[in-house]
Coordinates of C-alpha atoms and ligand atoms in Angstrom, one line a residue:
M1 CA 35.6 18.9 -76.5
A2 CA 31.8 19.5 -77.1
A3 CA 30.9 21.0 -73.8
R4 CA 34.4 23.2 -74.0
S5 CA 33.1 24.5 -77.3
L6 CA 29.5 24.9 -76.4
L7 CA 31.0 27.2 -73.8
L8 CA 32.9 29.4 -76.3
L9 CA 29.8 29.6 -78.4
A10 CA 27.8 30.8 -75.6
A11 CA 30.0 33.1 -74.7
A12 CA 30.4 34.5 -78.3
A13 CA 26.9 34.1 -78.4
S14 CA 26.0 37.0 -75.6
A15 CA 28.6 39.1 -77.0
A16 CA 27.6 39.4 -80.4
V17 CA 23.9 39.6 -79.1
S18 CA 24.3 42.7 -77.0
S19 CA 26.6 44.5 -79.4
A20 CA 24.2 43.6 -82.4
S21 CA 21.1 44.9 -80.2
A22 CA 23.0 48.3 -80.1
L23 CA 22.0 48.8 -83.6
D24 CA 18.8 49.1 -85.6
P25 CA 17.5 45.5 -85.8
V26 CA 16.8 46.3 -89.3
Q27 CA 19.7 48.4 -90.3
R28 CA 17.8 50.4 -92.9
P29 CA 19.7 51.5 -96.2
L30 CA 20.8 55.2 -95.6
G31 CA 19.0 56.3 -98.6
S32 CA 19.5 60.3 -98.9
Q33 CA 22.2 60.5 -96.7
H34 CA 24.5 58.4 -99.2
S35 CA 26.1 60.6 -101.9
T36 CA 24.6 59.2 -105.5
E37 CA 26.5 62.0 -107.2
S38 CA 29.4 60.0 -108.2
I39 CA 26.8 57.3 -109.4
L40 CA 24.6 59.7 -111.2
A41 CA 28.5 61.3 -112.5
T42 CA 28.8 57.8 -114.6
K43 CA 26.4 57.9 -117.1
R44 CA 25.7 54.4 -117.3
P45 CA 22.6 52.9 -119.6
L46 CA 19.2 52.1 -118.3
V47 CA 19.4 48.4 -117.4
D48 CA 18.3 46.1 -120.3
S49 CA 17.3 42.3 -120.0
Q50 CA 19.5 41.2 -123.2
K51 CA 22.4 42.9 -122.4
L52 CA 22.4 41.7 -118.9
Q53 CA 22.0 38.3 -119.5
D54 CA 24.9 38.2 -122.4
S55 CA 27.2 39.5 -119.5
I56 CA 26.8 36.2 -117.6
S57 CA 29.4 33.7 -118.4
I58 CA 29.8 30.3 -117.2
D59 CA 33.9 31.0 -116.8
A60 CA 33.0 34.1 -114.3
L61 CA 30.7 31.5 -112.4
V62 CA 33.0 28.9 -112.3
K63 CA 35.9 30.4 -111.2
R64 CA 33.7 32.0 -108.1
A65 CA 32.9 28.3 -107.0
E66 CA 36.5 27.3 -107.4
K67 CA 37.0 29.7 -104.9
L68 CA 34.3 29.1 -102.7
F69 CA 35.7 25.4 -102.4
D70 CA 38.8 27.0 -101.3
I71 CA 36.9 28.7 -98.7
A72 CA 35.2 25.7 -97.4
K73 CA 38.6 24.3 -96.7
L74 CA 39.2 26.6 -94.2
S75 CA 36.7 24.2 -91.8
E76 CA 39.0 21.1 -92.4
H77 CA 41.0 21.6 -89.2
E78 CA 37.6 21.5 -87.0
Y79 CA 35.4 19.4 -89.2
N80 CA 37.9 17.0 -90.9
H81 CA 36.3 18.2 -94.3
P82 CA 35.2 20.9 -96.6
T83 CA 32.1 22.6 -94.8
R84 CA 30.4 26.0 -95.1
V85 CA 27.9 25.4 -92.3
I86 CA 27.1 28.4 -90.2
G87 CA 29.7 28.8 -87.4
S88 CA 32.2 27.3 -89.3
A89 CA 35.5 28.9 -90.7
G90 CA 34.1 27.9 -94.1
H91 CA 31.0 30.0 -93.5
V92 CA 32.9 33.0 -91.8
G93 CA 35.1 33.1 -95.0
T94 CA 31.9 33.0 -97.4
L95 CA 30.8 36.4 -95.6
K96 CA 33.8 37.9 -96.3
Y97 CA 34.2 37.0 -99.7
I98 CA 30.8 38.2 -100.6
E99 CA 31.6 41.3 -98.7
Q100 CA 34.7 42.1 -100.4
Q101 CA 33.7 41.5 -104.0
I102 CA 30.4 43.9 -103.4
A103 CA 33.1 46.2 -101.5
E104 CA 34.7 46.3 -105.0
L105 CA 31.7 47.6 -106.5
G106 CA 32.8 51.0 -105.0
D107 CA 29.6 53.1 -104.1
Y108 CA 26.8 51.2 -106.7
Y109 CA 25.2 49.4 -103.6
H110 CA 24.8 50.2 -100.2
F111 CA 25.6 47.4 -98.1
W112 CA 24.8 46.1 -94.6
N113 CA 24.1 42.8 -92.2
Q114 CA 22.2 41.6 -89.5
S115 CA 23.6 39.2 -87.2
F116 CA 21.0 36.8 -84.9
P117 CA 21.2 34.1 -83.1
A118 CA 20.4 30.8 -85.1
I119 CA 19.6 27.8 -83.0
S120 CA 20.9 24.0 -84.4
G121 CA 21.0 20.8 -83.4
R122 CA 23.7 18.2 -83.1
V123 CA 22.9 14.5 -82.3
N124 CA 26.0 12.8 -81.4
E125 CA 24.4 9.5 -81.0
H126 CA 20.9 7.7 -81.0
R127 CA 19.5 4.1 -80.8
L128 CA 15.7 2.9 -80.6
V129 CA 14.8 -0.7 -79.7
I130 CA 11.4 -1.4 -80.0
G131 CA 10.4 -4.8 -78.3
N132 CA 13.6 -7.1 -79.4
D133 CA 14.3 -5.5 -82.5
V134 CA 16.5 -2.5 -83.2
S135 CA 14.2 0.4 -85.1
K136 CA 14.5 0.2 -89.0
S137 CA 13.3 3.5 -89.6
G138 CA 13.3 5.2 -86.3
V139 CA 15.6 8.6 -86.5
P140 CA 15.7 11.4 -84.1
M141 CA 13.9 14.7 -85.1
Q142 CA 15.8 17.9 -85.7
L143 CA 16.6 20.0 -82.3
T144 CA 15.3 16.9 -80.5
P145 CA 16.5 17.3 -76.9
P146 CA 18.9 14.6 -75.4
T147 CA 17.3 11.9 -73.1
K148 CA 17.8 12.1 -69.7
D149 CA 21.3 12.4 -68.6
K150 CA 22.1 11.5 -72.5
E151 CA 21.8 7.8 -71.4
P152 CA 19.1 5.4 -72.8
V153 CA 15.7 5.2 -71.1
H154 CA 12.8 2.3 -71.0
G155 CA 9.5 2.1 -70.9
D156 CA 6.2 0.7 -72.5
L157 CA 4.9 2.2 -75.5
V158 CA 1.6 4.1 -74.7
L159 CA -0.9 5.1 -77.6
V160 CA -1.6 8.8 -77.7
D161 CA -5.4 9.4 -78.4
N162 CA -6.4 11.0 -81.8
E163 CA -2.9 12.8 -83.2
G164 CA -1.9 13.9 -79.7
C165 CA -2.7 17.5 -80.3
D166 CA -4.5 18.5 -77.1
E167 CA -3.5 17.8 -73.4
S168 CA -6.4 15.5 -73.1
D169 CA -5.4 12.9 -75.7
Y170 CA -2.4 12.0 -73.6
P171 CA -3.5 9.3 -70.7
K172 CA -2.3 9.0 -67.6
E173 CA -0.3 6.0 -68.0
L174 CA 2.1 7.8 -70.2
K175 CA 4.1 8.9 -67.3
G176 CA 6.9 7.1 -67.1
N177 CA 7.0 5.7 -70.2
I178 CA 7.3 6.2 -74.0
A179 CA 4.6 7.9 -76.1
F180 CA 3.6 6.8 -79.3
I181 CA 2.0 9.4 -81.2
L182 CA 0.4 9.5 -85.1
R183 CA 1.7 12.2 -87.2
G184 CA -0.8 15.1 -88.6
T185 CA -2.9 18.2 -87.6
C186 CA -0.5 19.9 -85.1
A187 CA 3.3 20.8 -85.4
Y188 CA 5.9 18.0 -84.0
G189 CA 7.2 20.3 -81.6
T190 CA 3.7 20.7 -80.2
K191 CA 3.4 16.6 -79.9
S192 CA 6.6 16.6 -78.0
E193 CA 5.8 19.4 -75.4
L194 CA 2.3 17.9 -74.5
A195 CA 4.2 14.3 -74.2
G196 CA 7.0 16.0 -72.0
K197 CA 4.2 17.5 -69.5
A198 CA 2.6 14.4 -69.2
G199 CA 5.3 12.7 -67.8
A200 CA 6.5 10.7 -70.7
K201 CA 10.3 9.9 -71.0
A202 CA 10.5 10.2 -75.0
A203 CA 8.0 10.1 -77.9
I204 CA 7.9 8.4 -81.1
V205 CA 6.0 10.2 -83.8
Y206 CA 4.8 7.8 -86.5
N207 CA 3.9 8.5 -90.0
Y208 CA 0.3 8.5 -91.3
D209 CA 2.2 7.1 -94.6
H210 CA 4.6 4.1 -95.5
D211 CA 7.8 5.7 -95.4
V212 CA 10.0 7.7 -92.6
I213 CA 9.6 11.4 -92.1
H214 CA 12.5 13.7 -91.4
G215 CA 10.9 16.0 -88.7
T216 CA 12.1 19.0 -86.7
L217 CA 10.9 20.0 -83.6
G218 CA 10.7 23.5 -84.7
S219 CA 12.0 26.2 -82.2
P220 CA 12.5 24.2 -78.2
T221 CA 10.3 25.0 -75.8
P222 CA 10.6 24.0 -72.2
N223 CA 8.8 20.4 -72.0
Q224 CA 10.2 19.2 -75.0
I225 CA 11.3 15.3 -74.8
A226 CA 13.6 13.2 -76.6
T227 CA 11.9 12.3 -79.9
F228 CA 12.0 10.1 -82.7
S229 CA 10.2 9.8 -85.9
L230 CA 9.0 6.3 -87.5
S231 CA 7.8 4.8 -90.6
G232 CA 3.9 4.2 -91.0
D233 CA 5.2 0.5 -92.5
E234 CA 7.3 0.1 -88.9
A235 CA 4.6 1.4 -86.8
A236 CA 1.5 -0.7 -88.2
P237 CA 2.2 -3.9 -86.7
I238 CA 3.0 -2.2 -83.4
I239 CA -0.3 -0.4 -83.1
K240 CA -1.7 -3.9 -83.7
D241 CA 0.0 -5.8 -80.8
I242 CA -0.8 -2.8 -78.3
K243 CA -4.5 -2.5 -79.3
A244 CA -4.7 -6.4 -79.0
G245 CA -3.7 -5.7 -75.4
K246 CA 0.0 -6.7 -75.4
T247 CA 2.6 -4.7 -73.6
V248 CA 5.5 -3.3 -76.2
D249 CA 8.6 -1.7 -74.6
A250 CA 10.9 0.3 -75.7
I251 CA 14.5 1.7 -75.2
A252 CA 15.3 5.2 -76.6
Y253 CA 18.4 6.9 -76.8
I254 CA 19.3 10.0 -77.9
D255 CA 22.7 12.5 -77.1
A256 CA 22.4 15.2 -79.0
D257 CA 23.0 19.1 -78.1
V258 CA 21.0 22.2 -79.2
I259 CA 23.3 24.9 -79.5
T260 CA 23.2 28.5 -80.3
T261 CA 25.3 30.2 -83.4
I262 CA 25.4 34.0 -84.2
T263 CA 25.5 34.2 -87.5
T264 CA 25.1 37.0 -89.9
N265 CA 22.9 37.7 -93.2
L266 CA 24.4 40.1 -95.8
L267 CA 22.3 42.6 -97.8
A268 CA 23.1 44.7 -100.7
Q269 CA 20.8 47.6 -102.4
T270 CA 21.4 49.4 -105.3
V271 CA 21.9 53.3 -104.8
E272 CA 20.1 54.2 -107.3
G273 CA 16.2 53.5 -108.2
D274 CA 12.9 53.9 -106.2
P275 CA 13.7 52.8 -102.8
D276 CA 10.1 52.7 -102.4
N277 CA 9.6 50.0 -104.8
C278 CA 12.0 47.2 -104.7
V279 CA 12.3 44.1 -106.2
M280 CA 14.2 41.5 -103.6
L281 CA 16.2 38.5 -104.6
G282 CA 18.5 35.8 -102.2
G283 CA 20.3 32.7 -102.2
H284 CA 21.6 31.2 -98.9
S285 CA 25.3 31.8 -97.9
D286 CA 25.5 28.5 -95.8
S287 CA 25.8 24.8 -96.2
V288 CA 25.0 21.8 -94.3
T289 CA 27.6 20.5 -92.3
A290 CA 28.4 17.2 -94.2
G291 CA 30.0 18.9 -97.4
P292 CA 31.0 22.5 -99.1
G293 CA 27.8 22.9 -100.6
I294 CA 28.8 23.9 -103.7
N295 CA 25.6 23.5 -105.6
D296 CA 23.4 23.9 -102.2
D297 CA 23.6 26.9 -102.5
G298 CA 26.7 28.1 -103.8
S299 CA 25.1 27.9 -106.9
G300 CA 22.7 30.7 -106.2
S301 CA 24.4 32.4 -103.9
L302 CA 27.2 33.1 -106.2
S303 CA 24.8 33.5 -109.6
I304 CA 23.1 36.5 -107.5
L305 CA 26.6 37.7 -106.9
E306 CA 27.7 37.5 -110.7
V307 CA 24.1 39.4 -111.6
A308 CA 24.9 42.2 -108.8
T309 CA 28.3 42.5 -110.1
Q310 CA 27.0 43.2 -114.0
L311 CA 24.3 45.0 -113.0
T312 CA 26.8 47.9 -112.1
K313 CA 27.2 48.9 -115.7
F314 CA 23.4 49.8 -115.9
S315 CA 21.0 52.2 -114.2
V316 CA 17.8 51.4 -112.3
N317 CA 14.5 52.9 -112.4
N318 CA 13.5 50.4 -109.2
C319 CA 15.6 49.7 -106.3
V320 CA 17.2 46.1 -106.1
R321 CA 18.0 44.2 -103.1
F322 CA 20.1 41.1 -102.9
A323 CA 20.2 39.1 -99.8
W324 CA 22.5 36.5 -98.7
W325 CA 21.0 34.6 -96.1
A326 CA 22.2 32.9 -93.2
G327 CA 21.2 29.5 -91.3
E328 CA 18.8 28.3 -94.2
E329 CA 19.9 24.5 -93.5
E330 CA 18.8 24.9 -89.7
G331 CA 15.6 25.7 -90.6
L332 CA 15.4 29.1 -93.1
L333 CA 16.6 31.2 -89.8
G334 CA 18.2 34.4 -91.8
S335 CA 14.9 34.8 -93.7
D336 CA 13.2 34.1 -91.2
Y337 CA 14.8 36.5 -89.0
Y338 CA 14.7 39.4 -91.3
V339 CA 11.2 39.2 -92.3
S340 CA 10.4 39.2 -88.9
V341 CA 12.1 42.4 -87.8
L342 CA 11.0 44.1 -90.7
P343 CA 8.4 47.1 -90.3
E344 CA 5.3 47.4 -91.8
D345 CA 6.5 50.5 -94.1
E346 CA 9.7 48.4 -94.9
N347 CA 7.4 45.5 -95.8
K348 CA 5.5 47.1 -98.0
K349 CA 8.5 48.3 -100.1
I350 CA 9.4 44.8 -101.2
R351 CA 7.1 44.5 -104.1
L352 CA 8.5 40.6 -104.5
F353 CA 11.1 38.3 -103.3
M354 CA 12.4 35.7 -105.6
D355 CA 14.4 32.8 -104.4
Y356 CA 17.2 31.1 -105.9
D357 CA 18.4 27.8 -104.5
M358 CA 20.2 25.1 -106.2
M359 CA 20.8 26.4 -109.9
G360 CA 23.0 23.8 -111.3
S361 CA 22.1 20.2 -109.8
P362 CA 23.8 17.9 -112.2
N363 CA 20.7 15.6 -113.0
F364 CA 18.7 18.9 -113.2
A365 CA 15.5 19.9 -114.6
Y366 CA 14.2 23.3 -115.1
Q367 CA 11.7 23.5 -111.9
I368 CA 9.7 26.5 -111.5
Y369 CA 7.8 26.8 -108.1
N370 CA 4.1 26.7 -108.9
A371 CA 3.2 30.1 -106.7
T372 CA -0.3 30.8 -107.6
N373 CA -2.0 33.9 -107.0
A374 CA -4.9 31.7 -105.5
A375 CA -2.7 30.3 -102.5
N376 CA 0.0 33.3 -102.3
P377 CA 0.3 37.0 -102.2
V378 CA -1.0 38.3 -105.4
G379 CA 1.8 38.9 -107.7
S380 CA 3.6 35.6 -107.1
E381 CA 1.5 34.1 -110.3
E382 CA 3.0 37.0 -112.3
L383 CA 6.5 36.2 -111.1
R384 CA 6.0 32.8 -112.0
D385 CA 4.7 33.4 -115.6
L386 CA 7.7 35.8 -116.1
Y387 CA 10.1 32.3 -115.7
I388 CA 7.4 30.2 -117.6
D389 CA 7.7 33.0 -120.8
W390 CA 11.6 33.0 -120.8
Y391 CA 12.1 29.3 -121.1
E392 CA 9.5 29.2 -123.8
V393 CA 11.2 32.0 -125.6
Q394 CA 14.6 30.1 -125.1
G395 CA 13.0 27.0 -126.4
L396 CA 13.5 25.3 -123.0
N397 CA 11.5 22.4 -121.3
Y398 CA 10.2 23.2 -117.5
T399 CA 8.0 21.7 -114.8
F400 CA 6.3 23.2 -112.1
I401 CA 7.0 22.0 -108.5
P402 CA 5.3 22.6 -105.3
F403 CA 5.7 25.9 -103.5
D404 CA 6.0 23.9 -100.1
G405 CA 8.0 25.9 -97.9
R406 CA 11.5 24.3 -98.5
S407 CA 13.3 27.2 -98.6
D408 CA 13.6 31.0 -97.8
Y409 CA 10.5 32.4 -99.6
D410 CA 8.6 31.1 -96.8
G411 CA 8.9 34.0 -94.4
F412 CA 8.1 36.4 -97.4
I413 CA 5.1 34.2 -98.3
R414 CA 4.1 34.3 -94.6
N415 CA 4.1 37.7 -94.1
G416 CA 2.1 39.1 -97.3
I417 CA 4.9 39.4 -99.9
P418 CA 4.6 37.8 -103.3
G419 CA 7.4 35.3 -104.3
G420 CA 8.7 32.6 -106.1
G421 CA 11.4 31.3 -107.8
I422 CA 13.3 28.7 -109.7
A423 CA 15.4 25.6 -108.7
T424 CA 17.1 22.4 -110.3
G425 CA 16.1 19.8 -107.8
A426 CA 17.5 18.2 -104.6
E427 CA 16.9 14.6 -103.7
G428 CA 13.8 13.9 -106.0
I429 CA 13.9 11.0 -108.5
K430 CA 14.3 12.3 -112.3
T431 CA 11.7 10.3 -114.3
E432 CA 11.9 9.0 -117.7
A433 CA 9.5 11.8 -118.9
E434 CA 12.1 14.4 -117.6
V435 CA 14.8 12.6 -119.2
T436 CA 13.4 13.5 -122.6
Q437 CA 12.6 16.9 -121.5
F438 CA 16.0 17.7 -120.2
G439 CA 18.7 14.8 -120.5
G440 CA 20.1 13.4 -117.6
K441 CA 19.4 10.0 -115.7
A442 CA 16.1 8.2 -115.1
G443 CA 15.7 6.9 -111.5
D444 CA 18.4 9.0 -109.9
W445 CA 18.4 12.0 -107.7
Y446 CA 18.5 15.3 -109.6
D447 CA 21.3 16.2 -107.3
P448 CA 23.1 12.9 -106.4
C449 CA 25.3 14.7 -104.0
Y450 CA 22.4 16.5 -101.9
H451 CA 23.5 17.4 -98.6
Q452 CA 26.7 15.4 -98.8
L453 CA 30.6 15.7 -98.8
C454 CA 30.5 15.4 -102.7
D455 CA 28.6 18.7 -103.4
D456 CA 32.0 20.2 -104.9
V457 CA 33.0 22.0 -107.6
G458 CA 32.3 18.9 -110.0
N459 CA 28.7 18.8 -108.6
V460 CA 27.5 21.5 -110.8
N461 CA 26.2 21.5 -114.4
A462 CA 27.4 24.5 -116.3
T463 CA 24.7 24.3 -118.7
A464 CA 22.1 24.3 -116.0
W465 CA 24.0 27.3 -114.0
E466 CA 24.7 29.5 -116.6
V467 CA 20.9 29.0 -118.0
N468 CA 19.4 29.8 -115.2
T469 CA 21.9 32.7 -114.1
K470 CA 20.9 34.5 -117.5
L471 CA 17.3 33.8 -116.3
I472 CA 18.3 35.5 -112.6
A473 CA 19.6 38.5 -114.8
H474 CA 16.5 38.6 -116.7
S475 CA 14.3 38.9 -113.6
V476 CA 16.4 41.3 -112.1
A477 CA 16.5 43.4 -115.3
T478 CA 12.6 43.4 -116.0
Y479 CA 11.8 44.4 -112.6
A480 CA 14.5 47.1 -112.0
L481 CA 13.5 48.4 -115.3
S482 CA 9.5 48.7 -114.5
F483 CA 6.7 47.2 -112.4
D484 CA 4.1 48.5 -115.1
G485 CA 1.4 45.9 -115.2
F486 CA 3.2 44.3 -111.7
P487 CA 0.3 43.8 -109.0
K488 CA 0.5 46.7 -106.3
R489 CA 1.3 45.3 -102.7
T490 CA -2.2 44.9 -101.2
D491 CA -2.7 46.2 -97.6
S492 CA -1.7 43.6 -95.4
S493 CA -4.9 43.9 -93.2
S494 CA -7.0 43.1 -96.4
L495 CA -4.5 40.4 -97.4
G496 CA -7.3 37.6 -97.6
A497 CA -7.2 35.6 -94.3
T498 CA -7.9 32.9 -97.1
V499 CA -4.6 33.7 -99.2
E500 CA -2.7 33.3 -95.8
S501 CA -4.5 30.0 -95.0
A502 CA -4.1 28.1 -98.4
Y503 CA -0.4 28.4 -98.1
E504 CA -0.4 27.4 -94.7
K505 CA -2.6 24.7 -94.7
E506 CA -0.8 23.4 -97.4
V507 CA 3.0 23.6 -96.5
K508 CA 4.3 20.9 -94.1
Y509 CA 8.0 21.7 -94.8
H510 CA 10.2 24.8 -93.4
G511 CA 13.3 24.4 -95.0
T512 CA 14.6 20.3 -95.5
F513 CA 12.5 19.2 -92.9
A514 CA 8.7 18.6 -92.1
F515 CA 7.4 20.3 -88.7
I516 CA 4.0 18.8 -89.0
Ligands
LIG1 C1 28.8 43.8 -90.3 O1 28.9 45.1 -90.2 C2 29.6 46.1 -89.2 C3 29.6 47.1 -89.6 O2 29.8 47.5 -90.8 C4 31.1 45.3 -89.4 O3 31.9 45.7 -88.4 C5 30.8 43.5 -89.2 O4 32.2 43.0 -89.5 C6 30.1 43.3 -90.5 N1 30.3 41.4 -89.9 C7 30.1 40.7 -90.6 C8 29.9 39.1 -90.3 O5 30.0 40.9 -91.9
LIG2 C1 -0.5 24.8 -109.6 O1 -1.4 24.9 -108.5 C2 -2.4 24.9 -108.6 C3 -3.2 25.3 -107.3 O2 -2.6 26.3 -106.4 C4 -3.0 23.5 -109.0 O3 -4.4 23.9 -109.0 C5 -2.2 23.5 -110.0 O4 -2.8 22.3 -110.3 C6 -0.9 23.1 -110.0 N1 -0.2 22.8 -111.0 C7 0.8 22.0 -111.3 C8 1.0 21.8 -112.6 O5 1.2 21.2 -110.5
LIG3 C1 11.1 19.4 -124.5 O1 10.9 18.0 -124.1 C2 10.8 17.2 -125.5 C3 9.5 16.0 -125.0 O2 8.5 16.5 -123.9 C4 11.8 16.6 -126.2 O3 11.3 16.0 -127.5 C5 12.5 17.9 -126.7 O4 13.8 17.6 -127.4 C6 12.6 18.9 -125.5 N1 13.2 20.2 -125.8 C7 14.4 20.2 -125.4 C8 15.3 21.6 -125.8 O5 15.2 19.5 -124.6
LIG4 C1 24.8 19.0 -117.9 O1 23.7 18.1 -118.6 C2 23.6 17.9 -120.1 C3 22.3 17.4 -120.2 O2 22.0 16.5 -119.4 C4 24.7 17.2 -120.4 O3 24.3 16.9 -122.1 C5 25.4 17.5 -119.9 O4 26.9 16.8 -120.6 C6 26.1 18.3 -118.6 N1 27.3 19.0 -118.2 C7 28.5 18.6 -117.7 C8 28.9 19.6 -117.0 O5 27.8 18.0 -116.5

């Protein structure tokens, strides 16, 4: 079964790649080639934040969520449950739905798409036995290759020097054994690659903190080997034994596949508005495999679809570009791809990027990414302050959350484009103090159905979703009207090296998983 579907995917992948590569990879909007006559003929009032906010209704959003859940059910024959993971019928259906909704808006938008190969991993089975005990915390890293022939391998645990970021850290006796490596300094992918090069059969990266790490190897490289992560607590006594001269052996087993799926970003840009000064915003169209992803990120992608729909009642001064990213759950693949193929002159036209991922968590907090100008491209902080001001005017509380690479803003920040956004919480735990600020339940996750089957229509708090969609409308209306007072894009050559490295130094995540 798995082998057959792999072959089909590979065939589909090469077909789609060759047809996509015939096109301009950026597929820039056509600009002046498109007629704006009919748009100008319909005299629309200039966009007004309050009016755009007033056009947002929770009923319209919930109707869309119900539709999206039905679409997720298209995957049931293949997955036995609703999902909108890339490559599934539910995800293809999601793309079609957005496409058809934008098409109904006539010629207000240029609409285009961008297909790209998305690499993802699937772990079918795994087991880690250290000494005589089944490991309690050992989990395979995302995108890990399988152990040899998808069979268990056996060897002694060999401590790697330092943090295993240099070839010379890997001792000779590692050959044919299992590398035991401390987390830190360099990416997990690098450690796995170096361990493989040194002849190890498998690698275990243990945390410097007590808990287990959910890590990813990032992009596959030729010598990477089956790699587990382990909690610091489980590693501590093992290290003590090895250092005392005891031999500790292990059996590692991972049956996994790394597969390539062709998937698609969707983009819509107002025909009207200065095309050299765009406000860009996005949500992700895909979900994880485990469930239908109605909060994550049905909520954000439907919020921006609804704002895109309501915006057509107005004219705009600046261009507004909406994006529905694919492959976010596999490691921000769609947004990374988009930014990576953006020519320098197109990059400069994006004044800022606003990320809208998880807008209605059931046990929500109103969270604002703490994106400061000190650590990020200039303008990020002005956007952060726009969110603060709006919540304050509404008399609502908010909290700051780390701007740490967990969503699609990451590629933009790394490429010099100011960014930020809001969220309502994932697997974090709500505090007592936050209950006084937002209601809900202390000690529970903000989204108890995060990345699970129960992320369905009932898993969205209507109040939070409506409030945040109005805030999205406000952010769009504000910048569609004017960039007065908003910092100009700095030349990326003069973009302080300090700014780039400040973000890069801090950030340990790329999407859901830590990469370092
Ligand atoms: C992408 O756009 C092309 C050209 O308009 C269209 O034929 C194709 O169906 C679109 N693909 C998706 C997945 O939307
Ligand atoms: C926001 O980030 C800045 C540094 O970029 C930091 O000094 C400040 O403490 C952060 N604020 C909160 C509330 O996390
Ligand atoms: C904001 O938080 C304070 C506690 O810090 C609380 O007393 C107040 O009721 C909250 N406001 C709203 C609108 O929930
Ligand atoms: C949304 O959250 C608020 C505050 O916790 C709560 O009062 C309300 O009942 C929730 N609504 C839904 C539909 O879950």
